Coordinates of N, CA and C in Angstrom, one line a residue:
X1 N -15.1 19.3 -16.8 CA -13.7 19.2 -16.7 C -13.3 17.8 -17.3
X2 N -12.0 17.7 -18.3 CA -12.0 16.5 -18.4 C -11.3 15.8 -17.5
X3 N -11.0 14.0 -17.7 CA -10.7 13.1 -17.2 C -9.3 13.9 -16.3
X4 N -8.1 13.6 -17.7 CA -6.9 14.4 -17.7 C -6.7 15.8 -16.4
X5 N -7.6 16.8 -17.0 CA -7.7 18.2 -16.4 C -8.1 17.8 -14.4
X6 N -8.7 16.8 -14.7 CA -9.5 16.7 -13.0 C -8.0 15.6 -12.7
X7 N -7.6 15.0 -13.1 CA -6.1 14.4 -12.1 C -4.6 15.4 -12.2
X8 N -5.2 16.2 -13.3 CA -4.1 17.0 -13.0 C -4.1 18.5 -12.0
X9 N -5.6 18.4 -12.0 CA -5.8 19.6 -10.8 C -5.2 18.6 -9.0
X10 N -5.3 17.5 -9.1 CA -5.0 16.5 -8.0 C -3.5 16.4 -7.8
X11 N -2.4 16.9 -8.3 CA -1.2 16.6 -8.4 C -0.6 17.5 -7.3
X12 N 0.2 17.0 -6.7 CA 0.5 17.2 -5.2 C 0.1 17.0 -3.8
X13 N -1.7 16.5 -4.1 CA -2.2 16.2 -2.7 C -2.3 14.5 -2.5
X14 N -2.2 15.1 -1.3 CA -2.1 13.8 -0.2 C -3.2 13.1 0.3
X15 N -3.3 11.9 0.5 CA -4.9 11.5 1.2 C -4.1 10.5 2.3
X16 N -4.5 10.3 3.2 CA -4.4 9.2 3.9 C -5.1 8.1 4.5
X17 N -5.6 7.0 4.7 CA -6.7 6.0 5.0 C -6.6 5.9 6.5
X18 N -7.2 5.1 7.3 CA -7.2 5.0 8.3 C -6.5 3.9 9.0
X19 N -6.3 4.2 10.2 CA -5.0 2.7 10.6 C -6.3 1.3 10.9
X20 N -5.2 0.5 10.5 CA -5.5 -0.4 10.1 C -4.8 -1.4 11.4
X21 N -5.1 -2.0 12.1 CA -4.0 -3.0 13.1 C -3.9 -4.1 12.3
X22 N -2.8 -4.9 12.2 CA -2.3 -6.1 11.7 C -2.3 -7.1 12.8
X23 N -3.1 -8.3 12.4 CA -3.4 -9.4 13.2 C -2.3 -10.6 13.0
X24 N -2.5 -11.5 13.6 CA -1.5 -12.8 13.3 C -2.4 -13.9 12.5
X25 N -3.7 -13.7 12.9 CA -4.6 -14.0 11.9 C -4.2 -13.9 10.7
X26 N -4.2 -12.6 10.4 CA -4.2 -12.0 9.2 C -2.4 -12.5 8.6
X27 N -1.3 -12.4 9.1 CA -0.7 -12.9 8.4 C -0.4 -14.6 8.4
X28 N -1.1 -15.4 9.0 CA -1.2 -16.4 9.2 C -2.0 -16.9 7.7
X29 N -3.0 -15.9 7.5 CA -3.8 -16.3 6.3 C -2.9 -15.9 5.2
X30 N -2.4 -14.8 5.3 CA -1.3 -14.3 4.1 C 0.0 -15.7 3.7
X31 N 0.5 -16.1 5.4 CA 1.2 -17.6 4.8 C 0.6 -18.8 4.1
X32 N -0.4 -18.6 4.8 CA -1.1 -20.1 4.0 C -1.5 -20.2 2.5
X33 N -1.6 -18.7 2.4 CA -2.4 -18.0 0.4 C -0.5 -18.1 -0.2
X34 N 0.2 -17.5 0.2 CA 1.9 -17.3 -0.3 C 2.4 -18.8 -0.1
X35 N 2.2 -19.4 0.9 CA 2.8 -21.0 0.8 C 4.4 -20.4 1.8
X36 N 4.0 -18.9 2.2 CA 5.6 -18.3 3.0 C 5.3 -18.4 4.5
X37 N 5.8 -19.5 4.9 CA 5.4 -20.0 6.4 C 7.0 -20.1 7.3
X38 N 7.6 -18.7 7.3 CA 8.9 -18.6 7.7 C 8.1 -18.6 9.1
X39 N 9.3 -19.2 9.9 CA 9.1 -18.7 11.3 C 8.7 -17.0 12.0
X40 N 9.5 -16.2 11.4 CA 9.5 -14.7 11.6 C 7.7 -14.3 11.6
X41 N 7.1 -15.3 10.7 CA 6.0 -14.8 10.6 C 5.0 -15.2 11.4
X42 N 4.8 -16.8 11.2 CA 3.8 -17.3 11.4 C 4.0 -18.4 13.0
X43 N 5.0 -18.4 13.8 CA 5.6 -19.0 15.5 C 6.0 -17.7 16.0
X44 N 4.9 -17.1 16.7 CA 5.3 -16.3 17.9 C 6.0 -16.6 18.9
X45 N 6.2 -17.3 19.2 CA 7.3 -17.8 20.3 C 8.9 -17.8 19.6
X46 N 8.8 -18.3 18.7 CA 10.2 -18.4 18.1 C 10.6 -17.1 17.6
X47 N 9.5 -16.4 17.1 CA 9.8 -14.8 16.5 C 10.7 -14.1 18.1
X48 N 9.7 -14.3 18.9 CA 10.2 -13.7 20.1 C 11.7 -14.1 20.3
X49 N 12.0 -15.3 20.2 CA 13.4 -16.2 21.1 C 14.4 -16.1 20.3
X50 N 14.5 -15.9 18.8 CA 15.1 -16.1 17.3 C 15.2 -15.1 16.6
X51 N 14.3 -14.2 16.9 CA 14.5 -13.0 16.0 C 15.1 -11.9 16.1
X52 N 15.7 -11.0 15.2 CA 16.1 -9.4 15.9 C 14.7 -8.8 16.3
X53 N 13.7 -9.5 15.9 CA 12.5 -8.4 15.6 C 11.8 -8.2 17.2
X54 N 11.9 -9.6 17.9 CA 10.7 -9.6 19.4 C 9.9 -10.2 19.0
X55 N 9.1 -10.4 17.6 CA 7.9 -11.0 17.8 C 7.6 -11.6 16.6
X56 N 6.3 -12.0 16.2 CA 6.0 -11.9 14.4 C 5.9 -10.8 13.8
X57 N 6.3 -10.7 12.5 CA 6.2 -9.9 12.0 C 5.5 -10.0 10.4
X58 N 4.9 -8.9 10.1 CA 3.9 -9.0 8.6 C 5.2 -9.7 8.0
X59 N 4.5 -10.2 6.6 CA 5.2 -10.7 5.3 C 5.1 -8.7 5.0
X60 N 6.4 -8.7 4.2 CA 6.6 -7.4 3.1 C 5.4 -7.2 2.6
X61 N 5.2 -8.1 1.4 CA 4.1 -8.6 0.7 C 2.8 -8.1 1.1
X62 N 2.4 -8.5 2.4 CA 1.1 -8.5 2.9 C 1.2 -6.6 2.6
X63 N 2.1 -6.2 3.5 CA 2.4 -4.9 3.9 C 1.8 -4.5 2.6
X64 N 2.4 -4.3 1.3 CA 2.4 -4.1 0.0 C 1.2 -4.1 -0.3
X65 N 0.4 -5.5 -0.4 CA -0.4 -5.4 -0.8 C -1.9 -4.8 0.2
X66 N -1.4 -4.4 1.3 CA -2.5 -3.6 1.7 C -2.7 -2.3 1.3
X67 N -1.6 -1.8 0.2 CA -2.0 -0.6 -0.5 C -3.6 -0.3 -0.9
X68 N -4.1 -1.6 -1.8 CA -5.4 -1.6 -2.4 C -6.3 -1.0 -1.4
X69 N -6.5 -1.7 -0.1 CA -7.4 -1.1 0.6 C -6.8 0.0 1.4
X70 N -5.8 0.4 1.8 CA -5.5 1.8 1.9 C -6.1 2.8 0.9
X71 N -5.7 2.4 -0.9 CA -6.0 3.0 -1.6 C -7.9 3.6 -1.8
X72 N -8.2 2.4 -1.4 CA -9.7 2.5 -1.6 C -10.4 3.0 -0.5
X73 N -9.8 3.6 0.5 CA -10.5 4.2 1.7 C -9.9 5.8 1.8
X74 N -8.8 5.7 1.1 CA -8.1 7.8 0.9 C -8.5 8.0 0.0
X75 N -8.1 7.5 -1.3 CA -8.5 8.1 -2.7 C -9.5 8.8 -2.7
X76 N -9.9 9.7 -3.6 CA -11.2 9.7 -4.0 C -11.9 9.0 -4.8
X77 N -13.0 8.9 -4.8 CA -14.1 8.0 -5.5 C -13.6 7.8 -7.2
X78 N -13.1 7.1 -8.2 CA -13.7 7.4 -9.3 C -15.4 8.2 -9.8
X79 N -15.2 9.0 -11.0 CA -16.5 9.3 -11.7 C -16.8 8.4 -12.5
X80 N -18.4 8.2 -12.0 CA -19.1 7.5 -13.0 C -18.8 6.9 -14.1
X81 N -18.5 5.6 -14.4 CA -17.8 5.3 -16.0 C -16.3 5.7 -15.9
X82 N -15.3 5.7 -14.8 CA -14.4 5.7 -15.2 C -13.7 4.3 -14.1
X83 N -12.8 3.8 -14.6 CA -12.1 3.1 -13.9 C -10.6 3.1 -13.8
X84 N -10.1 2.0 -12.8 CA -9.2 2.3 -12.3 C -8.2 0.5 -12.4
X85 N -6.9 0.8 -13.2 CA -6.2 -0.7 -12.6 C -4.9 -0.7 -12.7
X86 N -4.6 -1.4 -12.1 CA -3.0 -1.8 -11.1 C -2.1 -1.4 -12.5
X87 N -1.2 -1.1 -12.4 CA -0.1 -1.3 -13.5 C 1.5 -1.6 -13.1
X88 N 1.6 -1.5 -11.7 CA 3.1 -2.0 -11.4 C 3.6 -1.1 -10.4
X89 N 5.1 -1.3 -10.3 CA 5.7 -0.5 -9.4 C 7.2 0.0 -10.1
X90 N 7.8 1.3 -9.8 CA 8.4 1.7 -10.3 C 9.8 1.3 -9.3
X91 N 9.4 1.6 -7.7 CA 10.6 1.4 -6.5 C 9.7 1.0 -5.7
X92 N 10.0 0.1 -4.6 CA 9.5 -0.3 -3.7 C 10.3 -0.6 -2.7
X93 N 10.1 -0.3 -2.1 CA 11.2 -0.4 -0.1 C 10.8 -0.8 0.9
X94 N 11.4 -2.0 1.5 CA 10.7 -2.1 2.5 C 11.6 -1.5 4.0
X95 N 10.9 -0.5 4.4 CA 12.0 -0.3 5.6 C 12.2 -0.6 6.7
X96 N 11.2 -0.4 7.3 CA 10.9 -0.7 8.8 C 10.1 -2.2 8.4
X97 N 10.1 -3.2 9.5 CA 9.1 -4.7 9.9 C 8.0 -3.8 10.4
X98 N 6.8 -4.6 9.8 CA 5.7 -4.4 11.2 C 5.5 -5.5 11.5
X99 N 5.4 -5.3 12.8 CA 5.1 -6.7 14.0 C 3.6 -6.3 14.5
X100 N 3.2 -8.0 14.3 CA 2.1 -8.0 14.3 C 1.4 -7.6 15.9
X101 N 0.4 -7.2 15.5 CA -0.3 -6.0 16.6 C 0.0 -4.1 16.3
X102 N 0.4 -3.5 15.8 CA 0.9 -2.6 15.0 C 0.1 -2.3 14.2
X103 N -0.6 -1.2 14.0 CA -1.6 -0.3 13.3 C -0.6 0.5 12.1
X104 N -1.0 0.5 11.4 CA -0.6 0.9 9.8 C -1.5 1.9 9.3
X105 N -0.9 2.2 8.3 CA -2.0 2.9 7.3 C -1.2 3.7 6.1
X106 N -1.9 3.9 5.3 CA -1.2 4.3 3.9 C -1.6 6.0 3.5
X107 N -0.5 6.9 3.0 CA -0.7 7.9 2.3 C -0.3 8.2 1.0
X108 N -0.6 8.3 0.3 CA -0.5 8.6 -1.0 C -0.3 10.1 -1.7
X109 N 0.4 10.4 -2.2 CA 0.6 11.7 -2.7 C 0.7 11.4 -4.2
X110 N -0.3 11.9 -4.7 CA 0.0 12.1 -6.9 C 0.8 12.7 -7.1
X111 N 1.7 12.1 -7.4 CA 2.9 12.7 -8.4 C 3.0 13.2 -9.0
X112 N 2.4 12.2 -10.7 CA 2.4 12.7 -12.0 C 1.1 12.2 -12.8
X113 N 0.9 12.8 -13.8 CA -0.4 12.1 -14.5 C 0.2 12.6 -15.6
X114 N -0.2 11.4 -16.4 CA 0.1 11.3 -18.4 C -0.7 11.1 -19.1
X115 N -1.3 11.6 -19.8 CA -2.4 11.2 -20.7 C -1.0 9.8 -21.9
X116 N -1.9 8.8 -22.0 CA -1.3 7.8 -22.7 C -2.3 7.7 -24.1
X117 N -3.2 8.1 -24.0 CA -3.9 8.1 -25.1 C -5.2 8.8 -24.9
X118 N -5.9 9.4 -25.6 CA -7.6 10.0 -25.1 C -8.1 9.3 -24.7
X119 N -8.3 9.6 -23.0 CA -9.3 8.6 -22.4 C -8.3 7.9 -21.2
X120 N -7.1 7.6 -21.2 CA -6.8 6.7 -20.8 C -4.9 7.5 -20.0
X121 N -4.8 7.7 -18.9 CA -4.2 8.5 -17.9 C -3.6 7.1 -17.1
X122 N -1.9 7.3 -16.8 CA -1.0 6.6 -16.0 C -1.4 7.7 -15.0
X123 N -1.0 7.7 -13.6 CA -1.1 7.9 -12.8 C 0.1 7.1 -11.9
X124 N 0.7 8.3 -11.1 CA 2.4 7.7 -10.4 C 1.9 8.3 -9.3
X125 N 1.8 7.3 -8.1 CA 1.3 7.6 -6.9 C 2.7 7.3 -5.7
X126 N 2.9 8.0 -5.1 CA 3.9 8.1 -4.0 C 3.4 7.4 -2.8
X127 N 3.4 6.1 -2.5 CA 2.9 5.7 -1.6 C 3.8 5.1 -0.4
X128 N 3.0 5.8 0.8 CA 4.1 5.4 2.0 C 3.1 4.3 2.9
X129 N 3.4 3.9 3.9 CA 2.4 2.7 4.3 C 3.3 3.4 6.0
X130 N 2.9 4.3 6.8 CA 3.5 4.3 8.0 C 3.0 3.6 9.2
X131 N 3.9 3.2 10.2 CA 3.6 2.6 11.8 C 3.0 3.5 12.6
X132 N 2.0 3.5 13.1 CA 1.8 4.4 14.3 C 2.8 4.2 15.5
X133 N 3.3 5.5 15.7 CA 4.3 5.2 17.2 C 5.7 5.6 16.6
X134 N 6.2 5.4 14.5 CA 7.5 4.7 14.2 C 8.2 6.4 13.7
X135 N 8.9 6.4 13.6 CA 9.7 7.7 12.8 C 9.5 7.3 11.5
X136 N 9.8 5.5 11.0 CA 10.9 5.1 10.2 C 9.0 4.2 9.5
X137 N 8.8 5.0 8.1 CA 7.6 3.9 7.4 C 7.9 2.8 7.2
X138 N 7.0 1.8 7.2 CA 7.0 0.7 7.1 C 7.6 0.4 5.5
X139 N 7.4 1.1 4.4 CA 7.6 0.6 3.1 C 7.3 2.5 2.4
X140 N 8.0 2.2 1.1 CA 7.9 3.4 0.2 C 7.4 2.9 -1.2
X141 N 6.5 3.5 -1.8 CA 6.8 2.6 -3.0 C 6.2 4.2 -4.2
X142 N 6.4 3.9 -5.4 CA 6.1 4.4 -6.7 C 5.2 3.9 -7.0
X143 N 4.0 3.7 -7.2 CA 2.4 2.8 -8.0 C 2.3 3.6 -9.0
X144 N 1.9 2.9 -9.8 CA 2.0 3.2 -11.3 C 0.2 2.9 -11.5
X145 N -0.9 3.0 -11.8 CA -2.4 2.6 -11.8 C -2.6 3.4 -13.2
X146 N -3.2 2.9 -13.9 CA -4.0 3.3 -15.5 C -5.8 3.7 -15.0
X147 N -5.7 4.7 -15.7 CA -7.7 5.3 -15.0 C -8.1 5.6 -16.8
X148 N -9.3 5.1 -16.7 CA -9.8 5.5 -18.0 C -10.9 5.2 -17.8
X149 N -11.6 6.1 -19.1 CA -13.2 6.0 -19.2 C -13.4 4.7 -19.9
X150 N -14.8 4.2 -19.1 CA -15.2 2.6 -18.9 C -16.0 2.8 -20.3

C-alpha cells in the first residue's frame, strides 16, 4: 500500500494518548524556558487570592505544546523510512485554563491528507487536548504535520 493510500485509509479515526497530570514543576520549568513568569502561573498563593481561576494555572503554550507527546503516545508508529514534521496551525483555541494538578490528554482525529508531491503528504489533524472531570476541552486546534519518505 502506498504512503498516500495507508493515511488516506486513516481519515476519520481517532486515537487518544493517555492523561497526563500537569505539575507546577512542570509549569514552573515552562516559565523559566518562556521567560513568562506571570503570577497566574508560577505563585500559588496569589493564583488562589487574585485570580478567577483558584489556583495556578498551565501557560496556553505549555498546553499546546504537549500535543507532541500526546501525539507520540496515540498516533500510530511511522513506517520504516518515513518521517514525520511540524508544519503549523491552521486555528487554535484556547478554552478552558488547566490548573495545575489536572490530568489532560490529547485526541486526535485525521481530517484530511494531500499528497503535495510523490512522496511527501500534509496531513490536518483535529486536535483536542481535554480535562479529565471538564465538559469544556482545554484547547482545540488544526495541526497541519508533512510525512514523507526519509
Amino acid at each position: 500500500m502506498s504512503l498516500l493510500d495507508t493515511y488516506k485509509a486513516r481519515v476519520g479515526q481517532s486515537h487518544s494518548s493517555d492523561w497526563f497530570e500537569v505539575t507546577q514543576d512542570q509549569v514552573n520549568a515552562f516559565a523559566d524556558v518562556t521567560r513568562d513568569h506571570q503570577f497566574i502561573h508560577v505563585d500559588p498563593e496569589r493564583a488562589r487570592t487574585e485570580s478567577p481561576f483558584g489556583g495556578p494555572i498551565a501557560h496556553g503554550f505549555l498546553t499546546l505544546s504537549m500535543l507532541s507527546h500526546f501525539a507520540e503516545q496515540a498516533l500510530p508508529p511511522f513506517a520504516e523510512g518515513v518521517i514525520g514534521i511540524n508544519y503549523g496551525f491552521e486555528k487554535v483555541r484556547f478554552l478552558t485554563p488547566v490548573r495545575v494538578g489536572s490530568k489532560v490528554r490529547g485526541t486526535f482525529t485525521l481530517a484530511s491528507v494531500t499528497e503535495r508531491k510523490p512522496g511527501q503528504l500534509q496531513l490536518v489533524q483535529d486536535a483536542v487536548v481535554e480535562i479529565e472531570g471538564s465538559e469544556s476541552p482545554a484547547l482545540i486546534a488544526q495541526w497541519l504535520s508533512l510525512v514523507a519518505q526519509g
